[in-house]
Short mmCIF file of C-alpha atoms (C1' of nucleotides) in Angstrom, two decimals:
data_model
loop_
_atom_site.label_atom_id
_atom_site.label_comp_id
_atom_site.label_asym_id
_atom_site.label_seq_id
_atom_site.Cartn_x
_atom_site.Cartn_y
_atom_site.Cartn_z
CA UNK A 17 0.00 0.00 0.00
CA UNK A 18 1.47 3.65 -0.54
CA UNK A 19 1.97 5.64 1.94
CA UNK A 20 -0.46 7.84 0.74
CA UNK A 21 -3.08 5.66 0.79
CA UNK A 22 -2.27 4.26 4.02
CA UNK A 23 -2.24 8.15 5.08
CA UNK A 24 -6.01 8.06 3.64
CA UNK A 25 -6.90 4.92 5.33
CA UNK A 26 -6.42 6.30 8.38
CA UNK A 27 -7.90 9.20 8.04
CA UNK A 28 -11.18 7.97 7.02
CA UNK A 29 -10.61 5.04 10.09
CA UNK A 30 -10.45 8.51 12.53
CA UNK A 31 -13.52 10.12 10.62
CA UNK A 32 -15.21 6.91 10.85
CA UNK A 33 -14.77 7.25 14.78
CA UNK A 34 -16.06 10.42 15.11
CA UNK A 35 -18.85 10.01 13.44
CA UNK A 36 -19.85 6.87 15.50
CA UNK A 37 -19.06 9.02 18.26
CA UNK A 38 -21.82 11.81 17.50
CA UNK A 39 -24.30 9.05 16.74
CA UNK A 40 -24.02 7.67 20.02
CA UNK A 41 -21.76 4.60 19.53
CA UNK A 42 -18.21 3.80 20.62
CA UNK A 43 -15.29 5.22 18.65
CA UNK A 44 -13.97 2.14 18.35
CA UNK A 45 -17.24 0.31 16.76
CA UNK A 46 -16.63 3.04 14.00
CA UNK A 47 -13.09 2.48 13.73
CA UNK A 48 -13.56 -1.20 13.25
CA UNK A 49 -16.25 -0.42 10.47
CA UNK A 50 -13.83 2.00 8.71
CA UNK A 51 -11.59 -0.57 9.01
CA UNK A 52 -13.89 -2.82 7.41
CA UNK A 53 -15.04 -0.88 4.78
CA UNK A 54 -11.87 0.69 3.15
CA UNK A 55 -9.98 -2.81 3.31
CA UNK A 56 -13.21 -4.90 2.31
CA UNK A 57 -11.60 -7.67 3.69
CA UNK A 58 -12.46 -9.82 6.79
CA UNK A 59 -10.82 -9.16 9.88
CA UNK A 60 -9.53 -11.88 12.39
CA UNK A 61 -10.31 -11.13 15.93
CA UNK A 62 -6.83 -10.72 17.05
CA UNK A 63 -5.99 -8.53 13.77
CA UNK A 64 -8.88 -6.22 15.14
CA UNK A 65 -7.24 -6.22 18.04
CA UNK A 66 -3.17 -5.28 16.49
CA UNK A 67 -4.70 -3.51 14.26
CA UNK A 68 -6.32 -1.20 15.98
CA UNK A 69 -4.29 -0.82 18.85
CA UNK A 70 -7.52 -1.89 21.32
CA UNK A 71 -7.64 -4.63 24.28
CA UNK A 72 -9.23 -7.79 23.09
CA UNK A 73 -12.20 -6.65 25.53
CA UNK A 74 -13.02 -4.38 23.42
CA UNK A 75 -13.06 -5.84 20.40
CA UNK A 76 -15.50 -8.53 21.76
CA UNK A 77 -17.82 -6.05 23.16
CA UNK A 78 -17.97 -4.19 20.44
CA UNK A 79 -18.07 -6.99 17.83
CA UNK A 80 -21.06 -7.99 19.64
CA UNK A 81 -22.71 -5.04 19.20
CA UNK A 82 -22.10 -4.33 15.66
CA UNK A 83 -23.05 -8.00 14.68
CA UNK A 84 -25.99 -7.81 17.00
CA UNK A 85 -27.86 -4.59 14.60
CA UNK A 86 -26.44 -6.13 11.21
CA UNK A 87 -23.28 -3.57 10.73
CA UNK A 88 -20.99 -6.86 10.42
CA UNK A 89 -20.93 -10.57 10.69
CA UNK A 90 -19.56 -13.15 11.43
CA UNK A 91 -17.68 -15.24 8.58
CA UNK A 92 -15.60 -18.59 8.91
CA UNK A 93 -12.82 -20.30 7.66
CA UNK A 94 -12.13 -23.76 7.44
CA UNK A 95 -9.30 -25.23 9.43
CA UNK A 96 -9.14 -21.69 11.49
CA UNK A 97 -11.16 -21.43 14.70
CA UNK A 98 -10.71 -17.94 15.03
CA UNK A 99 -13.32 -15.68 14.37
CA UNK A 100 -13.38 -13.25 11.20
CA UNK A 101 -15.80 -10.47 10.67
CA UNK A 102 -16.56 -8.71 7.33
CA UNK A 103 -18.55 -5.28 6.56
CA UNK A 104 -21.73 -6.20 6.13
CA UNK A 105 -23.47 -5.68 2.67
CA UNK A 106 -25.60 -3.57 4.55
CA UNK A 107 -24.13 -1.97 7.01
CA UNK A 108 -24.89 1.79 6.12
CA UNK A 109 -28.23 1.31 5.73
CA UNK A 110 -28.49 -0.84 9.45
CA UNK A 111 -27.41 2.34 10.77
CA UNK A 112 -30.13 4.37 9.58
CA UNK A 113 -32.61 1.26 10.92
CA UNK A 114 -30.82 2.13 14.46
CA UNK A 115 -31.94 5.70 14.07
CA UNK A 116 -35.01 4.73 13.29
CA UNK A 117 -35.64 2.81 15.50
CA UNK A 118 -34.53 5.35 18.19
CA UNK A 119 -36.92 7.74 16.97
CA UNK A 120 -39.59 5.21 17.13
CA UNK A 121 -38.71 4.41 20.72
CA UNK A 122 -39.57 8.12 21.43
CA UNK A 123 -42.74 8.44 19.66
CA UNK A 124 -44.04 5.55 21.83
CA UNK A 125 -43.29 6.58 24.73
CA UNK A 126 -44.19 10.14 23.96
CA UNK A 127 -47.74 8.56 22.81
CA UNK A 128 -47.93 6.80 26.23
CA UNK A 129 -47.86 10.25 28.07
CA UNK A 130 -50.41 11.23 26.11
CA UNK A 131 -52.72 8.61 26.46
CA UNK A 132 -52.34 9.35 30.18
CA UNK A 133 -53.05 13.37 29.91
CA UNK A 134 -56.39 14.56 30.50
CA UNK A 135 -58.56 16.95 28.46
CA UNK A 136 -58.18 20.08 30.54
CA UNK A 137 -58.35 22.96 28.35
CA UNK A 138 -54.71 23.73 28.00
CA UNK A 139 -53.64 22.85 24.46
CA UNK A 140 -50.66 20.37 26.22
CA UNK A 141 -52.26 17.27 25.12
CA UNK A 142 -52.30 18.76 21.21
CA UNK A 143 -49.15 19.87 21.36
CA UNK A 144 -47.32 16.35 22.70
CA UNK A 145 -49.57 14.95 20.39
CA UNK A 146 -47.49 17.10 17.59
CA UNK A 147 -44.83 15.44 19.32
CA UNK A 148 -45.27 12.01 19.12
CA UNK A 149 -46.61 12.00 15.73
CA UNK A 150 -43.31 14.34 14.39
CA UNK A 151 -41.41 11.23 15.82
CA UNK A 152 -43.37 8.75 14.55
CA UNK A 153 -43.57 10.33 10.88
CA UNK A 154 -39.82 10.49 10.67
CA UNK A 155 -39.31 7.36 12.13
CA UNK A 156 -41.60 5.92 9.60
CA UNK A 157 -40.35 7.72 6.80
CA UNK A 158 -36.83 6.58 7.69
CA UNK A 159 -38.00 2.98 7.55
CA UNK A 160 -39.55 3.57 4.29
CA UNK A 161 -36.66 5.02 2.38
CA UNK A 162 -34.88 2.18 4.18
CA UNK A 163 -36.72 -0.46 2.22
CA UNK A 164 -36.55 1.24 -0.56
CA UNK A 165 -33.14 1.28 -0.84
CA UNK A 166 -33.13 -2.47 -0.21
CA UNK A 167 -35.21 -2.91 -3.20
CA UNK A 168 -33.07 -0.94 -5.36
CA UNK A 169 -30.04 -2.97 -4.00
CA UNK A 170 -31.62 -6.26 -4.69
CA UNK A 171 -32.37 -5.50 -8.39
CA UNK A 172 -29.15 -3.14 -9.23
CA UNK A 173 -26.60 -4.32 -7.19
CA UNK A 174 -24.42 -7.68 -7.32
CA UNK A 175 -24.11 -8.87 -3.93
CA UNK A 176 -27.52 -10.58 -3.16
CA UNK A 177 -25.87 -11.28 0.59
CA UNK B 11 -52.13 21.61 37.99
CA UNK B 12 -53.28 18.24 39.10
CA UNK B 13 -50.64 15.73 40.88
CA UNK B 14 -51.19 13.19 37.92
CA UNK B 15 -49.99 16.18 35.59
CA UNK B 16 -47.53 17.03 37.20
CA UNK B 17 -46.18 13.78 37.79
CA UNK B 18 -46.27 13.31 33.66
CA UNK B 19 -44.96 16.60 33.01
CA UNK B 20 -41.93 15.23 34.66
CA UNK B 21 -41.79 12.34 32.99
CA UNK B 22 -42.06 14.23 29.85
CA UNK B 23 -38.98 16.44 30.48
CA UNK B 24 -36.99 13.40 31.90
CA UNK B 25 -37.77 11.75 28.38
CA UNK B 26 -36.44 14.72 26.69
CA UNK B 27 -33.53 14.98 28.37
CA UNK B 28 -32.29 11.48 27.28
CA UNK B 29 -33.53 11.87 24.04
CA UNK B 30 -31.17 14.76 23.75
CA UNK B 31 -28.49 13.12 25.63
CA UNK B 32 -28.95 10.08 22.57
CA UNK B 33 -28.40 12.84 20.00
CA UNK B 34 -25.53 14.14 21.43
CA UNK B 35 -27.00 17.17 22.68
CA UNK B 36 -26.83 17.90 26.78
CA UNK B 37 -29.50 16.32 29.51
CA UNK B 38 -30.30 19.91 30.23
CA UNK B 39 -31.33 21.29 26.70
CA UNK B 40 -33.40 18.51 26.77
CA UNK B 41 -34.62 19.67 29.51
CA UNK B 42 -35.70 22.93 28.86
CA UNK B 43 -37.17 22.18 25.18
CA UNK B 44 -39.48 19.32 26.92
CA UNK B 45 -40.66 22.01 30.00
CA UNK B 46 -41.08 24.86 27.12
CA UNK B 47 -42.89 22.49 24.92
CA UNK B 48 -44.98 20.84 27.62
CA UNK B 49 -46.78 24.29 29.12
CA UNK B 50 -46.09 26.04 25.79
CA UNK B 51 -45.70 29.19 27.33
CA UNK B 52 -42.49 31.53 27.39
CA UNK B 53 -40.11 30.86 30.60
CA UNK B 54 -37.66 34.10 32.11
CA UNK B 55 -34.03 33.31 32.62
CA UNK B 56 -34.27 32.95 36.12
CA UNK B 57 -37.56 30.84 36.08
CA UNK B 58 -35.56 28.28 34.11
CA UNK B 59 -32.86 27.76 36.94
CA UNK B 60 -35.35 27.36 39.30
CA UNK B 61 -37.52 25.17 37.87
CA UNK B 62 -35.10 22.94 36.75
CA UNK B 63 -32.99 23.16 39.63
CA UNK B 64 -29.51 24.06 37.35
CA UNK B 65 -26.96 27.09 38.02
CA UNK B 66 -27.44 30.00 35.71
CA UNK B 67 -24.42 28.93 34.21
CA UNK B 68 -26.05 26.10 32.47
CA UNK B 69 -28.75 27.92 31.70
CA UNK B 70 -26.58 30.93 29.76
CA UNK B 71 -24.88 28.53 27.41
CA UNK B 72 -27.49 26.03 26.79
CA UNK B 73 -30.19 28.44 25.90
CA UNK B 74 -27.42 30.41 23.49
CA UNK B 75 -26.77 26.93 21.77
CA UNK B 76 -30.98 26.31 21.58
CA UNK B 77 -31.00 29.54 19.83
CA UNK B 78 -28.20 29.08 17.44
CA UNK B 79 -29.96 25.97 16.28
CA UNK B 80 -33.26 27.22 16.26
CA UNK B 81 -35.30 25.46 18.83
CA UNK B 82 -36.50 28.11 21.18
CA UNK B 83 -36.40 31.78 20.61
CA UNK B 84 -36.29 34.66 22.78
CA UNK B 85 -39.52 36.90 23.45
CA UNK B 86 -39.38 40.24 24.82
CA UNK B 87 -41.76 41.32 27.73
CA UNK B 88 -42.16 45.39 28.14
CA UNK B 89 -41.12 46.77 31.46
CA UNK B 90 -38.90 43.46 31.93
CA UNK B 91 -35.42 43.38 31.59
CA UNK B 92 -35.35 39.36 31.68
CA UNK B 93 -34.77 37.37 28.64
CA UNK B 94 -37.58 35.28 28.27
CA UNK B 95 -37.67 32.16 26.03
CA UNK B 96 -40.41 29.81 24.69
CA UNK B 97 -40.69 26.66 22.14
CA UNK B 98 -39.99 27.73 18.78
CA UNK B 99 -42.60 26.84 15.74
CA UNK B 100 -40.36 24.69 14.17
CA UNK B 101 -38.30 23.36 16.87
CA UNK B 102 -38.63 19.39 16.53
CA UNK B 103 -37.91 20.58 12.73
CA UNK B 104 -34.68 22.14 13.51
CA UNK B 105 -33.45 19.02 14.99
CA UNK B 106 -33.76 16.67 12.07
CA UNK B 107 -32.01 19.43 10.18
CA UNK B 108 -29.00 19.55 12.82
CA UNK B 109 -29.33 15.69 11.63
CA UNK B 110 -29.39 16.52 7.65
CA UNK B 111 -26.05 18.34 8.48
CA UNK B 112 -24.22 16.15 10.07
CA UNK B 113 -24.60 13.74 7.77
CA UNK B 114 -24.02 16.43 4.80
CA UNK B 115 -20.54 17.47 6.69
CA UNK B 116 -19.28 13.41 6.69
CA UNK B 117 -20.51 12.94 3.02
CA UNK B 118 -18.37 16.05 2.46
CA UNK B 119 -15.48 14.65 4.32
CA UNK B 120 -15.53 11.00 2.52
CA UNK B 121 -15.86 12.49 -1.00
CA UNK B 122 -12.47 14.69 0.19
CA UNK B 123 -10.85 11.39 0.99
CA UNK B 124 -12.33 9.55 -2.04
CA UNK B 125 -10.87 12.37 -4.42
CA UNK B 126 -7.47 11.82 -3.20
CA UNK B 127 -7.71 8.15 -3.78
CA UNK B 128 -6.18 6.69 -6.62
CA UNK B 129 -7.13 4.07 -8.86
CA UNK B 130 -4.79 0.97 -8.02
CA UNK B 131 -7.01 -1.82 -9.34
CA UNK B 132 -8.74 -2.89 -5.63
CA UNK B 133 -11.99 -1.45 -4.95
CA UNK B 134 -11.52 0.82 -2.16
CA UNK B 135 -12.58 3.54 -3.83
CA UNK B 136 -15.78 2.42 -4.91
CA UNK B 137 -16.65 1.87 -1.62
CA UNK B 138 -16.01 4.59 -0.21
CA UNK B 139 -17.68 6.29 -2.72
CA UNK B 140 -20.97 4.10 -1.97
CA UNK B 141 -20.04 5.22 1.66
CA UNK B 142 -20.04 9.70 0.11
CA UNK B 143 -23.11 8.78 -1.89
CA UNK B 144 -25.16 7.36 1.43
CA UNK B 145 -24.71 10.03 3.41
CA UNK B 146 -25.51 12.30 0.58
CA UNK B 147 -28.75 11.19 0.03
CA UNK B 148 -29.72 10.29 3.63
CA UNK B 149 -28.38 14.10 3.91
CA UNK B 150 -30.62 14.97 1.18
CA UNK B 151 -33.52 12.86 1.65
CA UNK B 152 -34.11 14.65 5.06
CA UNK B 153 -33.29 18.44 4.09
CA UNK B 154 -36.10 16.87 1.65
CA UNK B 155 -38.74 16.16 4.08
CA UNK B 156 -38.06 19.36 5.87
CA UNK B 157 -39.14 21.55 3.37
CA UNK B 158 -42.27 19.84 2.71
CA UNK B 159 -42.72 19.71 6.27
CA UNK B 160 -42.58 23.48 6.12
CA UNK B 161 -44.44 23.71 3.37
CA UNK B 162 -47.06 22.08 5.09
CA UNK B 163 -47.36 23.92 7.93
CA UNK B 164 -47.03 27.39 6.01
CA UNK B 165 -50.19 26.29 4.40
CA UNK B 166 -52.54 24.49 6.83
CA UNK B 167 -50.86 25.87 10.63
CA UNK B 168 -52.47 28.80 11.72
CA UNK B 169 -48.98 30.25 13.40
CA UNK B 170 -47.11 32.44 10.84
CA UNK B 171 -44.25 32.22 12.98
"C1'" DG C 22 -3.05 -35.09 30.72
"C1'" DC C 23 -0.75 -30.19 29.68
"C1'" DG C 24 -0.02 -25.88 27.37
"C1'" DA C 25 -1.49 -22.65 23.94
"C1'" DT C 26 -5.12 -20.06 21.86
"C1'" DT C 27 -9.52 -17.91 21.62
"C1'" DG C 28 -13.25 -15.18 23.19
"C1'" DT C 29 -16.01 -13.40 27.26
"C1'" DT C 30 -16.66 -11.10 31.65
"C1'" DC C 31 -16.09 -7.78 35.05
"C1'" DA C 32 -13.82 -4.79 38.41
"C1'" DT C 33 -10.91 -0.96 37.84
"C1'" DT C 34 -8.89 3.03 35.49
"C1'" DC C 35 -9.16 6.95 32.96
"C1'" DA C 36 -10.64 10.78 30.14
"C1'" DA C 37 -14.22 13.73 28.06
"C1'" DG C 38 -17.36 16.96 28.87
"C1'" DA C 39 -21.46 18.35 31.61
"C1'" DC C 40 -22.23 21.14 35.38
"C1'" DT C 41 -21.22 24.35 38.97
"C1'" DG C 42 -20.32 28.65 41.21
"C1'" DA C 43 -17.53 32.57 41.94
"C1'" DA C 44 -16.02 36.56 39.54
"C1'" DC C 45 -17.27 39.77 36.30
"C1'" DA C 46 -19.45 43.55 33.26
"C1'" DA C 47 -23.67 45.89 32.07
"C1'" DA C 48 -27.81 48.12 33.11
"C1'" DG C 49 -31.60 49.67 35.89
"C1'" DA C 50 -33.61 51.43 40.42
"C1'" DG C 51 -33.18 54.06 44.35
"C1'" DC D 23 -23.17 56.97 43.48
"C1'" DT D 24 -24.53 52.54 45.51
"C1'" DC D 25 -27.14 48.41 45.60
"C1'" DT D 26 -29.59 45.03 43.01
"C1'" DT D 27 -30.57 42.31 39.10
"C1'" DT D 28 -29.28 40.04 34.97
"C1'" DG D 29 -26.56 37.35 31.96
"C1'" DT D 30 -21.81 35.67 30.62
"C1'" DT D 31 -17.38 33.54 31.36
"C1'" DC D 32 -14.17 30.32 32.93
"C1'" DA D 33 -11.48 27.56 36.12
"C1'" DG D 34 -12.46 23.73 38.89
"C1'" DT D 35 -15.38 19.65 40.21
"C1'" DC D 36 -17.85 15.77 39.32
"C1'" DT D 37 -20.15 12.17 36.67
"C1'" DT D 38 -20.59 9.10 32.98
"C1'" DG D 39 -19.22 5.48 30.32
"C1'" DA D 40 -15.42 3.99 27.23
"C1'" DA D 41 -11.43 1.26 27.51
"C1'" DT D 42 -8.37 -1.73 29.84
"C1'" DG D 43 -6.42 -6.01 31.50
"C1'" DA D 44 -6.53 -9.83 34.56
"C1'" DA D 45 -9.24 -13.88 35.46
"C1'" DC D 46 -11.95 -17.20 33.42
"C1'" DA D 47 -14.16 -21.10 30.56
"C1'" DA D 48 -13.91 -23.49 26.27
"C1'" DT D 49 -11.50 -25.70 22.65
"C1'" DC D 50 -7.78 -27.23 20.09
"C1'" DG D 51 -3.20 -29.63 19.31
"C1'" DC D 52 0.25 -32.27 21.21
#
DNA sequence: GCGATTGTTCATTCAAGACTGAACAAAGAG
DNA sequence: CTCTTTGTTCAGTCTTGAATGAACAATCGC
């Protein structure tokens, strides 16, 4: 690899991080995606681990995670009892189900206070109402683009998984 | 107020503040957008410490970062000196467009890397442009929504702002 | 059996940043 | 002018949770 690129590849491994970071996720779950995605290669456990300069720990932890909402997975190989992990095909797009998902999470809850507020002439109940459904709509709407792009995957794209 | 009410209304601005806390925004913004939003009428400076039981500190810089993003606005009362705040119009709006920029400013940052990148017969680069592209359109898509959203509520809301 | 390797768990460490509160400037009120 | 009120700033404190690393069980090869 030349040094440029390996400049590159680390740089986009740090931005990566970050922007696990702001989404609420460990810098080191994006790390191991950038990783992931710019070598499109699997991994071994232990080369997560050199690799990345990380404890073992935390590459177990946070292996577990990513495989756990579909960001990676799992992939074997004979005569090696180690675990390897790839990017998964979909691993973009499983973050955007996460978000969704959040939002959802909100809306319900949101809708549960509501359910519980009495008519009383103040206009609270309307506006948590606005609320929950705001949460709900993009929630939904995330979902929908989701599949969506799915479908356009399935018929464009190569990879069928 | 009735207990039950006020017992919800606490819930309500608890479930803000981790909401904001998942977005990477602080428990106390949260905070104040879910007790503005819940009695939906404008709070003084003070009134906010208080209430929420915060220094003024808090208060000073999280209500100047509210602003900046447009989720509450101040209001003026005559023969007050206090800054007074309440909900904005559009404040669950501005959120999901804090969200449309994010994801704008890391689409920006792949395609910088991408550019850089060099054909060298693996596909790394495609990738990673599949990576730009995603958070282009998810960038997009939402800045999308948003104006409809407004358009919307320009048309059938009866606030004008 | 024994040692090496692999992955998990959990108590501990550590760092990022949220929050505080004292100090401060600005602007009435008296 | 002096005292109060209001909002900002910033150095210091405190809390949260990410990361570590030692202990552990499981599995393989010998």
């Amino acid at each position: 690899m030349s040094k440029d690129k390996a400049h590159l590849r680390a740089s986009f491994i740090e931005l990566m991080a970050k922007s696990a970071e702001r989404k609420g996720h460990t810098p080191i779950a994006g790390r191991i995606i950038g990783l992931l995605l710019f070598d499109g290669q699997p991994y071994s456990f232990s080369q997560l681990a050199t690799e990345l300069g990380v404890s073992r720990g935390s590459i177990s932890s946070n292996t577990r995670h990513l495989i756990q909402q579909g960001n990676i997975q799992r992939v074997e190989r004979e005569g090696d009892r180690q675990d390897y992990f790839e990017i998964s095909h979909s691993a973009l797009q499983s973050m955007l189900g996460t978000l969704s998902e959040e939002m959802d999470h909100t809306a319900k809850e949101v809708e549960l206070i509501v359910d519980q507020l009495e008519e009383d002439g103040t206009d609270t109940k309307e506006r948590l109402r606005g609320c929950a459904v705001f949460h709900r709509s993009v929630a939904e709407g995330i979902a929908h683009a989701l599949t969506r792009m799915r479908e356009f995957n399935l018929l464009g794209c190569k990879k069928p998984d």
